[in-house]
Amino acid sequence: MRKTSNYKKSTLPPDTQWKQIDWFHVNGHVEKLQQRIYRAECLGDKRKVRNGGNIIKTGG
Protein backbone atom coordinates (compact mmCIF):
# COMPACT_ATOMS: atom_id res chain seq x y z
CA MET A 1 0.00 0.00 0.00
CA ARG A 2 1.33 3.39 -0.99
CA LYS A 3 1.62 6.06 1.67
CA THR A 4 -0.14 9.26 0.62
CA SER A 5 -0.59 12.64 2.21
CA ASN A 6 -2.78 15.66 1.60
CA TYR A 7 0.28 17.94 1.52
CA LYS A 8 0.81 19.47 -1.91
CA LYS A 9 4.33 20.42 -2.85
CA SER A 10 4.91 23.93 -4.05
CA THR A 11 5.84 24.53 -7.66
CA LEU A 12 8.47 26.99 -6.44
CA PRO A 13 11.94 25.93 -5.29
CA PRO A 14 12.20 25.70 -1.49
CA ASP A 15 14.63 28.62 -1.28
CA THR A 16 12.26 31.09 -2.99
CA GLN A 17 11.69 34.26 -1.03
CA TRP A 18 8.35 36.09 -0.94
CA LYS A 19 9.97 39.12 -2.54
CA GLN A 20 11.08 37.03 -5.55
CA ILE A 21 7.53 36.02 -6.49
CA ASP A 22 5.97 37.91 -9.41
CA TRP A 23 2.84 39.00 -7.52
CA PHE A 24 1.43 40.86 -10.52
CA HIS A 25 1.36 37.57 -12.46
CA VAL A 26 -0.05 35.62 -9.48
CA ASN A 27 -2.78 38.20 -8.96
CA GLY A 28 -3.80 37.97 -12.62
CA HIS A 29 -3.99 34.17 -12.41
CA VAL A 30 -6.14 34.27 -9.27
CA GLU A 31 -8.42 36.90 -10.82
CA LYS A 32 -9.03 34.68 -13.87
CA LEU A 33 -9.80 31.72 -11.61
CA GLN A 34 -12.26 33.82 -9.62
CA GLN A 35 -14.00 34.85 -12.85
CA ARG A 36 -14.27 31.21 -13.93
CA ILE A 37 -15.78 30.31 -10.55
CA TYR A 38 -18.26 33.19 -10.77
CA ARG A 39 -19.37 32.18 -14.27
CA ALA A 40 -19.76 28.55 -13.19
CA GLU A 41 -21.83 29.67 -10.19
CA CYS A 42 -24.10 31.74 -12.44
CA LEU A 43 -24.61 28.70 -14.68
CA GLY A 44 -25.24 26.43 -11.69
CA ASP A 45 -22.24 24.17 -12.39
CA LYS A 46 -21.44 23.06 -8.85
CA ARG A 47 -18.60 20.75 -9.91
CA LYS A 48 -16.67 23.58 -11.60
CA VAL A 49 -17.31 25.88 -8.65
CA ARG A 50 -15.94 23.30 -6.23
CA ASN A 51 -12.94 22.45 -8.40
CA GLY A 52 -12.11 26.12 -8.95
CA GLY A 53 -12.23 26.75 -5.22
CA ASN A 54 -9.92 23.82 -4.62
CA ILE A 55 -7.42 25.16 -7.15
CA ILE A 56 -7.33 28.51 -5.36
CA LYS A 57 -7.00 26.91 -1.91
CA THR A 58 -4.25 24.47 -2.82
CA GLY A 59 -2.52 26.51 -5.48
CA GLY A 60 -2.60 23.68 -7.93
mmCIF file of C-alpha atoms in Angstrom:
data_model
loop_
_atom_site.group_PDB
_atom_site.id
_atom_site.type_symbol
_atom_site.label_atom_id
_atom_site.label_comp_id
_atom_site.label_asym_id
_atom_site.label_seq_id
_atom_site.Cartn_x
_atom_site.Cartn_y
_atom_site.Cartn_z
ATOM 1 C CA MET A 1 0.000 0.000 0.000
ATOM 2 C CA ARG A 2 1.334 3.391 -0.986
ATOM 3 C CA LYS A 3 1.618 6.060 1.670
ATOM 4 C CA THR A 4 -0.139 9.261 0.620
ATOM 5 C CA SER A 5 -0.592 12.643 2.205
ATOM 6 C CA ASN A 6 -2.777 15.663 1.597
ATOM 7 C CA TYR A 7 0.282 17.935 1.515
ATOM 8 C CA LYS A 8 0.811 19.469 -1.905
ATOM 9 C CA LYS A 9 4.325 20.418 -2.848
ATOM 10 C CA SER A 10 4.913 23.935 -4.049
ATOM 11 C CA THR A 11 5.841 24.526 -7.660
ATOM 12 C CA LEU A 12 8.473 26.985 -6.441
ATOM 13 C CA PRO A 13 11.937 25.928 -5.294
ATOM 14 C CA PRO A 14 12.196 25.699 -1.486
ATOM 15 C CA ASP A 15 14.633 28.622 -1.276
ATOM 16 C CA THR A 16 12.263 31.092 -2.993
ATOM 17 C CA GLN A 17 11.693 34.263 -1.029
ATOM 18 C CA TRP A 18 8.349 36.087 -0.941
ATOM 19 C CA LYS A 19 9.975 39.115 -2.544
ATOM 20 C CA GLN A 20 11.081 37.034 -5.548
ATOM 21 C CA ILE A 21 7.526 36.025 -6.493
ATOM 22 C CA ASP A 22 5.971 37.915 -9.410
ATOM 23 C CA TRP A 23 2.839 39.003 -7.521
ATOM 24 C CA PHE A 24 1.428 40.859 -10.515
ATOM 25 C CA HIS A 25 1.355 37.573 -12.460
ATOM 26 C CA VAL A 26 -0.046 35.618 -9.484
ATOM 27 C CA ASN A 27 -2.782 38.202 -8.958
ATOM 28 C CA GLY A 28 -3.801 37.972 -12.621
ATOM 29 C CA HIS A 29 -3.989 34.174 -12.409
ATOM 30 C CA VAL A 30 -6.144 34.275 -9.270
ATOM 31 C CA GLU A 31 -8.422 36.901 -10.816
ATOM 32 C CA LYS A 32 -9.028 34.684 -13.865
ATOM 33 C CA LEU A 33 -9.800 31.717 -11.611
ATOM 34 C CA GLN A 34 -12.260 33.816 -9.621
ATOM 35 C CA GLN A 35 -13.996 34.852 -12.849
ATOM 36 C CA ARG A 36 -14.267 31.211 -13.926
ATOM 37 C CA ILE A 37 -15.778 30.308 -10.551
ATOM 38 C CA TYR A 38 -18.259 33.190 -10.768
ATOM 39 C CA ARG A 39 -19.374 32.179 -14.274
ATOM 40 C CA ALA A 40 -19.762 28.550 -13.192
ATOM 41 C CA GLU A 41 -21.832 29.665 -10.186
ATOM 42 C CA CYS A 42 -24.102 31.736 -12.440
ATOM 43 C CA LEU A 43 -24.611 28.698 -14.680
ATOM 44 C CA GLY A 44 -25.244 26.430 -11.685
ATOM 45 C CA ASP A 45 -22.237 24.174 -12.391
ATOM 46 C CA LYS A 46 -21.438 23.060 -8.848
ATOM 47 C CA ARG A 47 -18.600 20.753 -9.911
ATOM 48 C CA LYS A 48 -16.674 23.577 -11.605
ATOM 49 C CA VAL A 49 -17.310 25.885 -8.650
ATOM 50 C CA ARG A 50 -15.942 23.299 -6.228
ATOM 51 C CA ASN A 51 -12.938 22.452 -8.400
ATOM 52 C CA GLY A 52 -12.106 26.116 -8.953
ATOM 53 C CA GLY A 53 -12.227 26.755 -5.218
ATOM 54 C CA ASN A 54 -9.918 23.819 -4.621
ATOM 55 C CA ILE A 55 -7.421 25.162 -7.149
ATOM 56 C CA ILE A 56 -7.326 28.509 -5.359
ATOM 57 C CA LYS A 57 -7.000 26.913 -1.907
ATOM 58 C CA THR A 58 -4.245 24.475 -2.822
ATOM 59 C CA GLY A 59 -2.523 26.513 -5.480
ATOM 60 C CA GLY A 60 -2.602 23.682 -7.929
#
